[in-house]
XYZ file of C-alpha atoms in Angstrom:
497
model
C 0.000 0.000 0.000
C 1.003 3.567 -0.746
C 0.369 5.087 2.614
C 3.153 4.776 4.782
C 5.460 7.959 5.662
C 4.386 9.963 3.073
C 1.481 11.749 4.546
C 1.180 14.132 7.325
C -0.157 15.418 10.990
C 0.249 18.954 11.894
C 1.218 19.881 15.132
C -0.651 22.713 16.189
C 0.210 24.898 18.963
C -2.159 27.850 20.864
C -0.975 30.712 22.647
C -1.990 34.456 22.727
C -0.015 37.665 22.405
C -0.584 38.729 26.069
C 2.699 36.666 27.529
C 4.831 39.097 24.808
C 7.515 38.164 22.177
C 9.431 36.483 24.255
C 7.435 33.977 25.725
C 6.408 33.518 21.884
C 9.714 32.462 20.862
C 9.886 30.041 23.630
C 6.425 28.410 22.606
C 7.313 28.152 19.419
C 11.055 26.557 20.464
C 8.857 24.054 23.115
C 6.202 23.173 20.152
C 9.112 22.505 17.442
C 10.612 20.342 20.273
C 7.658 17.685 20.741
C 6.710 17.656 17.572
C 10.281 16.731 16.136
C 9.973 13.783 19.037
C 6.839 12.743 17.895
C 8.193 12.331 14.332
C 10.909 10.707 14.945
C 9.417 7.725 17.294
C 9.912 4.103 15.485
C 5.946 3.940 16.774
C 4.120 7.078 14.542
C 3.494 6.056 10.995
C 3.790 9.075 9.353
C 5.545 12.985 9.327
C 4.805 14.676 12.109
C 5.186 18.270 10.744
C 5.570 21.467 12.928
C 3.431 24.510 12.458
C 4.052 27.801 13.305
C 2.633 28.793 16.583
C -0.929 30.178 16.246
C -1.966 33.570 18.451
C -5.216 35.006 16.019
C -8.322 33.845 15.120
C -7.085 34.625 11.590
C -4.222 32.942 11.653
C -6.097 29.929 13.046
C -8.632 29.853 10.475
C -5.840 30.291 7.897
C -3.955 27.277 9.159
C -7.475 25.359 9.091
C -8.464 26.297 5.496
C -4.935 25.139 4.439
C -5.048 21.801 6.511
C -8.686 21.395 4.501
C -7.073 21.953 1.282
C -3.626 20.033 2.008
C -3.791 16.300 -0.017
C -1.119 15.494 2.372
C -2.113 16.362 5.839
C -4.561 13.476 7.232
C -5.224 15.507 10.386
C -3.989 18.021 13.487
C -2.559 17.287 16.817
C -3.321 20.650 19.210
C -1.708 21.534 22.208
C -1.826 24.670 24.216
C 1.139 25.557 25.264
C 0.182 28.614 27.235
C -3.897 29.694 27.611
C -5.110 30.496 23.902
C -8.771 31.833 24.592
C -10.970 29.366 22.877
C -13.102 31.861 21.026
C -10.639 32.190 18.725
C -10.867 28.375 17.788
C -14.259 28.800 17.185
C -14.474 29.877 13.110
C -11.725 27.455 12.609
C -13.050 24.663 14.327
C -16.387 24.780 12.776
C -14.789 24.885 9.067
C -12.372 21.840 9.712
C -12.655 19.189 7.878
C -9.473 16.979 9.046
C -9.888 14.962 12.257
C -7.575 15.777 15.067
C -6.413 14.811 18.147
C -5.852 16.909 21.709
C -2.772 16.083 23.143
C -2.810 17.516 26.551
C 0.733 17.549 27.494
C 4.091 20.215 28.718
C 7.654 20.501 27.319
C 8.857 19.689 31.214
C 8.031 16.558 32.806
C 8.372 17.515 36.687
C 7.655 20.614 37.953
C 11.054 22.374 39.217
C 10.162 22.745 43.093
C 13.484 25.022 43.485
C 13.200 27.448 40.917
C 9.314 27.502 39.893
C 8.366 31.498 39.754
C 5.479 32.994 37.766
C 7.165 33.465 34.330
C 7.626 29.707 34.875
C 3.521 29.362 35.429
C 2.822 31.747 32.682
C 4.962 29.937 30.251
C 4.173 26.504 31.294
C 0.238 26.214 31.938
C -1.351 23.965 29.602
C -3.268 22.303 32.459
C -4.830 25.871 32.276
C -4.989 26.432 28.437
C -5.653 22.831 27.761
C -8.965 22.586 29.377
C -9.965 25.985 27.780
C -9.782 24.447 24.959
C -11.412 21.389 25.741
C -14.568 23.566 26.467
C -15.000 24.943 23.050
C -14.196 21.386 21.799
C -17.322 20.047 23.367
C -19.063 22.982 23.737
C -19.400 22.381 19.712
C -19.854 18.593 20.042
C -16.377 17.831 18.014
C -15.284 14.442 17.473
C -12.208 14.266 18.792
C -9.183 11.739 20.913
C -7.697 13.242 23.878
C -4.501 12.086 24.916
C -2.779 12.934 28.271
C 0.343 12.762 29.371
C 4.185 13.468 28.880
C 5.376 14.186 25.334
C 8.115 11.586 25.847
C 5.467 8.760 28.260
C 5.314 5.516 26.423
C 1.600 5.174 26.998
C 1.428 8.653 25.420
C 3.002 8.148 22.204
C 1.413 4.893 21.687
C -2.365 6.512 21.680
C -0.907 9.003 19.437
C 0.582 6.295 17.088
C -2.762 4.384 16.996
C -4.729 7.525 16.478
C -2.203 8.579 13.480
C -3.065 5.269 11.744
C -6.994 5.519 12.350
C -6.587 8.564 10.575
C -4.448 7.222 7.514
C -7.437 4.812 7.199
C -9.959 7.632 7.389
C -8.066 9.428 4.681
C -7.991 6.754 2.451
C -11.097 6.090 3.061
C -12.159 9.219 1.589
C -11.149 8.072 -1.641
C -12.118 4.298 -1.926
C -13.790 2.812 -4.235
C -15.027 -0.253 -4.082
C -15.557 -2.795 -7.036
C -18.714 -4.971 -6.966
C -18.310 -8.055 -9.448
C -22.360 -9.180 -9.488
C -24.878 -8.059 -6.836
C -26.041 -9.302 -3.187
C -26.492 -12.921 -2.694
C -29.831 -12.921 -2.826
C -32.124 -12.132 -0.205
C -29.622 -11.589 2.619
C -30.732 -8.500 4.399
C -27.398 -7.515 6.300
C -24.957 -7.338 3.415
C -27.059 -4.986 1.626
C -27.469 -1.080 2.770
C -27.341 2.435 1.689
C -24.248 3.161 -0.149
C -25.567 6.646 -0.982
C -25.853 6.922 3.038
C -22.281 4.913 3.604
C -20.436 7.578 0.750
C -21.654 10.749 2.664
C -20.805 9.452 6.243
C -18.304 7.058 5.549
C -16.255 8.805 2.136
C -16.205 4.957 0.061
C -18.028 4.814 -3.318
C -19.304 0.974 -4.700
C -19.463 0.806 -8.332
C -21.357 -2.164 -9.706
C -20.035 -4.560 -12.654
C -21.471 -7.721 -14.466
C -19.847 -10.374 -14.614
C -18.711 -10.261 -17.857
C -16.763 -6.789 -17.249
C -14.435 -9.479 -15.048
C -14.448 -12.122 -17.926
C -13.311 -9.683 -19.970
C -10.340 -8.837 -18.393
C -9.102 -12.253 -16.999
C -9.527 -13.621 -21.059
C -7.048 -11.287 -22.018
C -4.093 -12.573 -19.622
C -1.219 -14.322 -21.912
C -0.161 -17.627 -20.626
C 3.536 -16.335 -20.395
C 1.910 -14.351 -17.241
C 0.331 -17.110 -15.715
C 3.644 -19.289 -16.048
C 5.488 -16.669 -14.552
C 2.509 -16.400 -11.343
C 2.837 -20.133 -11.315
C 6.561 -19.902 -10.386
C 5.565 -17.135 -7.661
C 3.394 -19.731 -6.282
C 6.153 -22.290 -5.798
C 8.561 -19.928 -4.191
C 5.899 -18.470 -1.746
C 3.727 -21.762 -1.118
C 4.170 -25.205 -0.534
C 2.491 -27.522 -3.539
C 2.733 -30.373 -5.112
C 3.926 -31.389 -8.920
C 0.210 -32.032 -9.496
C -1.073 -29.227 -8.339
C 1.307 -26.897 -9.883
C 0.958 -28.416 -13.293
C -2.874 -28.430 -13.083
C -5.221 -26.557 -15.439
C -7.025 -25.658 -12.290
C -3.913 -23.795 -10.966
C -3.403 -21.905 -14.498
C -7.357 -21.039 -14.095
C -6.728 -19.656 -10.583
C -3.758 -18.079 -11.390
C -5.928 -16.441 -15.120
C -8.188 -15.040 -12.186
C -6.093 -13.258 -10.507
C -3.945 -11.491 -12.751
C -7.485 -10.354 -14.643
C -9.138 -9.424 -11.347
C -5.740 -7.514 -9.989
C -6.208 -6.078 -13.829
C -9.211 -4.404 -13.842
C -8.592 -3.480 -9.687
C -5.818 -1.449 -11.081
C -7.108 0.063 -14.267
C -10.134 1.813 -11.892
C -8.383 2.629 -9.237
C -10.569 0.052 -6.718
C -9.113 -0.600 -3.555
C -11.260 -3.310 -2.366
C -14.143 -5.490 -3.866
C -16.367 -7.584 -3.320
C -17.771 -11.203 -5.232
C -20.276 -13.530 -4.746
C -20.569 -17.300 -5.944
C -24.367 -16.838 -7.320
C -22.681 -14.722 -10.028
C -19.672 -16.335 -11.386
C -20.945 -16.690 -15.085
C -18.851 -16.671 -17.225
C -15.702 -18.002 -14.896
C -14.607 -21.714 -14.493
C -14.293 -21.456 -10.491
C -15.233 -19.143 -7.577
C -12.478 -17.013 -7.522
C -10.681 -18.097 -4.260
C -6.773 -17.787 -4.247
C -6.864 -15.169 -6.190
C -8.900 -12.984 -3.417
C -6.478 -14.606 -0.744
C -3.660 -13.043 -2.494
C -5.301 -10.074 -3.409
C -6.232 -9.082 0.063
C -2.589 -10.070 1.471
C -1.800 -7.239 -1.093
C -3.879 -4.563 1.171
C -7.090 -4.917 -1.301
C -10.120 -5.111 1.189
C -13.014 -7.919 0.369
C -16.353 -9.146 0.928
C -17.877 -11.897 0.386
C -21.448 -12.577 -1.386
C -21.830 -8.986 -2.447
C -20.596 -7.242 1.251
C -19.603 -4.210 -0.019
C -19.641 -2.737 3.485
C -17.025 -5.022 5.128
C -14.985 -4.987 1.676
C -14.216 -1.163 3.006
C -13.550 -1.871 6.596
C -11.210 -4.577 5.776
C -9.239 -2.345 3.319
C -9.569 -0.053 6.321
C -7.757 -2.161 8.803
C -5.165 -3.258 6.659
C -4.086 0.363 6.515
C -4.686 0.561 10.176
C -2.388 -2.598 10.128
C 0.228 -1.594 7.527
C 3.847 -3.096 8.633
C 2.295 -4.340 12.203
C 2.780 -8.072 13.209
C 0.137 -9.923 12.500
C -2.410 -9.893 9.704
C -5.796 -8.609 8.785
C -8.472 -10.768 6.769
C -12.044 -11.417 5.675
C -14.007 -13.344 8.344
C -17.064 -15.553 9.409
C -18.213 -17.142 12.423
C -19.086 -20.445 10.784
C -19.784 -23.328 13.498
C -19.636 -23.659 17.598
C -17.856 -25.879 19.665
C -20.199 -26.297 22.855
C -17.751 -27.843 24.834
C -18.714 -26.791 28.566
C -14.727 -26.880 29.219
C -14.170 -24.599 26.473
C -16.528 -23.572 23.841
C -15.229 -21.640 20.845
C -15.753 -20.565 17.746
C -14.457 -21.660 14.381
C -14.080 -18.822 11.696
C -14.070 -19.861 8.301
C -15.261 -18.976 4.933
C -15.325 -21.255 1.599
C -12.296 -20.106 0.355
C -11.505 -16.332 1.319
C -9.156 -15.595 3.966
C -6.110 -13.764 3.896
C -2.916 -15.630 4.535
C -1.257 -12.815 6.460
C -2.964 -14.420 9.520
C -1.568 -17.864 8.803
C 0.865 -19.492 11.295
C 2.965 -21.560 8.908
C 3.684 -21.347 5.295
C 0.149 -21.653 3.248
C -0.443 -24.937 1.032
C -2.088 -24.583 -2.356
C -4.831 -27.202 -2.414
C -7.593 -28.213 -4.976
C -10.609 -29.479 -3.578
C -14.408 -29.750 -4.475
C -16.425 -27.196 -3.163
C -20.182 -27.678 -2.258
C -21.611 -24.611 -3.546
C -21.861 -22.333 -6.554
C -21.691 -25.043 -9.179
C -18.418 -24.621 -10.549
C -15.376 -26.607 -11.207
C -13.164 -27.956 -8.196
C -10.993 -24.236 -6.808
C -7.587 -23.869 -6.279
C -7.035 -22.373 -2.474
C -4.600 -21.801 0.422
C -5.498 -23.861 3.493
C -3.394 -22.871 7.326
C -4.419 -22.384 10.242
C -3.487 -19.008 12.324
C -1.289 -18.243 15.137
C -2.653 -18.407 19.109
C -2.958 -14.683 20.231
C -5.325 -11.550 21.112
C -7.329 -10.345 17.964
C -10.573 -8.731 17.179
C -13.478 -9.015 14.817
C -15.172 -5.870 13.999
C -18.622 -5.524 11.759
C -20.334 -2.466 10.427
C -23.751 -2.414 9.789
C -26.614 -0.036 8.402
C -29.738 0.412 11.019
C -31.245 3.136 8.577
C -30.943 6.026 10.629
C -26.979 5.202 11.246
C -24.332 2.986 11.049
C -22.936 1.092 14.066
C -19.785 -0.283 13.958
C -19.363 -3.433 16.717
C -16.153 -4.999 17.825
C -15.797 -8.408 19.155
C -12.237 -8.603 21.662
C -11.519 -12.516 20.748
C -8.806 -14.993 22.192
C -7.469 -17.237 19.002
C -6.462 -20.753 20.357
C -4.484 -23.627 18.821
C -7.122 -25.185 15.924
C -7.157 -29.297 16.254
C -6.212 -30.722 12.860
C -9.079 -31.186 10.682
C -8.500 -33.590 7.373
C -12.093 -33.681 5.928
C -11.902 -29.710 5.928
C -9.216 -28.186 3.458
C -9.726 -24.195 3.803
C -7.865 -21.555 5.983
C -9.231 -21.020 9.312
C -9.375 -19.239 12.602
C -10.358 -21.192 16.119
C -11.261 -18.631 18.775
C -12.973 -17.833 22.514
C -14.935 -14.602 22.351
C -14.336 -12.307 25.007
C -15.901 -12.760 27.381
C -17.089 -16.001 26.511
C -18.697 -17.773 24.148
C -22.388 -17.515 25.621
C -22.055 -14.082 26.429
C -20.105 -12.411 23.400
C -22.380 -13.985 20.655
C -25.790 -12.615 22.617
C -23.749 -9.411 22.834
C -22.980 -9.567 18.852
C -26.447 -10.396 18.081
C -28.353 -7.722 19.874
C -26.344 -5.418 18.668
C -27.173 -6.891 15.443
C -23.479 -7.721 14.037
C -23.499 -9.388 10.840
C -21.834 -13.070 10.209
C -19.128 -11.651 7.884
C -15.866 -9.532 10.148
C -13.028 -7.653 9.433
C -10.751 -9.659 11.589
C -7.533 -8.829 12.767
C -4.198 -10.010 15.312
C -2.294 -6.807 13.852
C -4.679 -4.217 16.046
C -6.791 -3.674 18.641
C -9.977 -2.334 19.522
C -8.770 1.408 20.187
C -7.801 1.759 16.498
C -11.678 1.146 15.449
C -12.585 3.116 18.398
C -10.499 6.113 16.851
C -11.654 5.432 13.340
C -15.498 5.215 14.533
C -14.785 8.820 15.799
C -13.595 10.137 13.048
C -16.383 8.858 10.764
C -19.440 9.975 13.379
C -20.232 6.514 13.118
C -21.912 4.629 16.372
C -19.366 2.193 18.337
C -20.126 -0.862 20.292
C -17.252 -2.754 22.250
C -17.758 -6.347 23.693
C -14.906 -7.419 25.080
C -14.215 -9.057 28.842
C -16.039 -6.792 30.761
C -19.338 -6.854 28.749
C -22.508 -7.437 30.634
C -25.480 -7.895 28.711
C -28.166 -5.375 31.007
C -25.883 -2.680 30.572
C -25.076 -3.735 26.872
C -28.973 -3.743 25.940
C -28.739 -0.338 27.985
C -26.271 1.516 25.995
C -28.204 0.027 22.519
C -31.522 1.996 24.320
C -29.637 4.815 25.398
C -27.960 5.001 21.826
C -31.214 4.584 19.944
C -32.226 8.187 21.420
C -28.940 9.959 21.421
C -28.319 8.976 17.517
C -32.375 9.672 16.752
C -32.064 13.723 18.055
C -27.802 14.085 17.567
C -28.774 15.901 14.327
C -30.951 18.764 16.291
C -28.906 18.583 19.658
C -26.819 21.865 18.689
């Protein structure tokens, strides 16, 4: 993915005239300071870029309009060094259009018992300015992360580095589109939704194509190009002669350099396919989307445009994390009283950045669509914290949920050859998948052992989207509560102001 250190947050510092130009010059010395720490942390993504010191309401709103217009800058972090008064903010606030973060910090960690006087105070009072600015921050019902602490705490720069790569997925985001090869597997209701609704709140566009539009493309790939894939196979995957040398491979392999194709020529960063419209194609295409989403392309399954763009999402979220970030579905249950877990699953598509070991290309026959035997790669994943995250479309909103899960060892299972995920929902079995389903999540995920839930958290923000968190301390009263309490504040947000 194209993302990574070549976009940019703007530190932003407040202050006021009244200290004089001296006290300015050490502001802007302090401000230059964190932000050149910030930047150069192993932990934040991308440029963390130092702006001149801001003291106006015009000079705010300037900076503002030129953050708005900036393809570059994917948001603001603000700090007040010294007590900016907050109606000054408020022009430039209300025209913003990049998300940002409050970072409510001070150049010097302890305060210096021996020599503290009041040009120390005046100089050194964002617990003052900071809150000032919090005010006007709520006060116009801003979506916003607050951070608190140390420039140079750990914990600090960590929220900051999470919050930096919600907002790289929030600016790509605003330009995804989203390739739909055939329509909605018929008559599923939770896969479908707005996507006039989803563009204006959530910044993705899904463009429909027949079938045939695909067939197109993957007819014209010369065989010297699926030869040469072929070989990339053998160094990346373990297979047999048989397999290799199979006319089902070559097909597979036909698919995916046609489907990466015509992903490229429009620009589509994530799509979405579904096995009651493969006409046209010899086998559901399922190595092919394995591959393509290890390549950052987001994807869902019959038709599910919606978590097509959340997993392209997280995989930017994720970008050059350990772990991985795939396609998901909660497929079957194991009711075992001494441990009951779930096994995730789909026919064919899951990423292999979540596998444990080194994938295997397999051809088996698969029991739905109607199509000749697909080529595949079948592992298992790694033990470990991860989550699985679902947006859906209530009609008035959309609410974004997010499962904490535990992924466990998987027993070996011979009689089923597809990549999958065994895992204990947080906080257990009974209790997470009541959670999920009154809060309506749907069967397909985004699922993910590269991040954790504060990165959708951060994300959610930014978008204005509802967020729902089951994880261990989720208690079902005060779960249907919060849905209830939701309902109203979501049904009268618009006309709160």
């Amino acid at each position: 993915m194209e993302t990574k250190n070549i976009l940019e947050v703007w530190f932003v510092t407040g202050t006021q005239h009244l200290y004089g130009p001296e006290t300015l010059k050490q502001v802007a010395f302090d401000s230059a300071k964190i932000a050149s720490s910030l930047d150069k942390s192993p932990k934040i993504m991308q440029k963390v870029v130092f702006k001149p010191v801001l003291t106006t309401p015009d000079s705010i709103t300037e900076l503002c309009t030129e953050a708005n217009n900036s393809k570059n800058c994917i948001g603001l972090i603000t700090w007040m060094h010294t007590f900016s008064p907050a109606k000054m903010w408020i022009r430039s606030l209300s025209i913003l259009n990049k998300p940002f973060l409050h970072f409510h910090t001070q150049l010097n960690r302890d305060i210096p018992w021996e020599s503290i006087d009041m040009n120390f105070m005046n100089l050194n009072q964002s617990a003052h300015g900071d809150r000032e600015f919090g005010f006007i921050n709520t006060r116009m019902r801003l979506h916003r992360k607050v951070v608190v602490g140390h420039f140079e705490d750990p914990e600090a720069i960590d929220r900051i580095a999470v919050w930096i790569r919600a907002a790289a997925a929030y600016n790509d985001a605003l330009s995804m589109k989203v390739a739909r090869f055939g329509d909605n597997m018929r008559d599923v209701a939770v896969t479908e939704g707005n996507k006039v609704s989803a563009q204006i709140k959530m910044g993705y566009s899904v463009y429909g194509f027949g079938i045939g539009d695909l067939v197109k493309s993957v007819n014209e790939i010369s065989p010297t190009a699926i030869k040469k894939l072929i070989a990339e196979y053998g160094d990346e995957y373990n297979l047999t002669k048989a397999v290799a040398s199979s006319d089902t491979l070559k097909e597979a392999a036909r698919i995916e350099l046609g489907m990466e194709a015509f992903l490229n020529a429009g620009n589509f960063k994530a799509f979405t396919t579904t096995f009651e419209d493969l006409y046209g194609l010899k086998q559901l295409p399922g190595l092919a989307v394995q591959r393509l989403m290890a390549k950052g392309y987001g994807f869902g399954a019959e038709g599910d445009w919606k978590t097509a763009a959340l997993v392209r999402s997280m995989k930017v979220m994720s970008m050059g994390l350990q772990g991985g970030t795939s396609f998901m579905e909660d497929y079957t249950y194991h009711f075992d009283p001494k441990g009951m877990r779930v096994l995730g699953a789909h026919m064919l598509e899951v990423c292999p950045t979540i596998a444990l070991a080194k994938p295997t290309v397999e051809i088996h026959p698969l029991s739905i669509g109607g199509k000749e035997d697909p080529a595949r790669l079948v592992f298992k994943t790694a033990p470990g914290n991860a989550i699985n995250v679902s947006v859906i479309d209530l009609g008035n909103r959309f609410r974004m949920i997010v499962n904490k899960v535990e992924v466990v060892k998987c027993p070996d299972m011979p009689n089923l050859p597809v990549a999958s995920v065994l895992w204990k929902p947080l906080p257990d079995l009974k209790r997470g998948a009541a959670a999920w389903i009154l809060a309506g999540g749907a069967h397909h995920t985004g699922f993910s052992t590269a991040i954790d839930s504060e990165y959708l958290e951060d994300f959610a923000e930014m978008m204005g989207i509802e967020y729902i968190l089951i994880d261990e301390k989720c208690e079902l009263t005060s779960l249907r509560n919060e849905l209830r309490w939701n309902e109203v504040y979501f049904h009268i947000s618009e006309g709160i102001f």
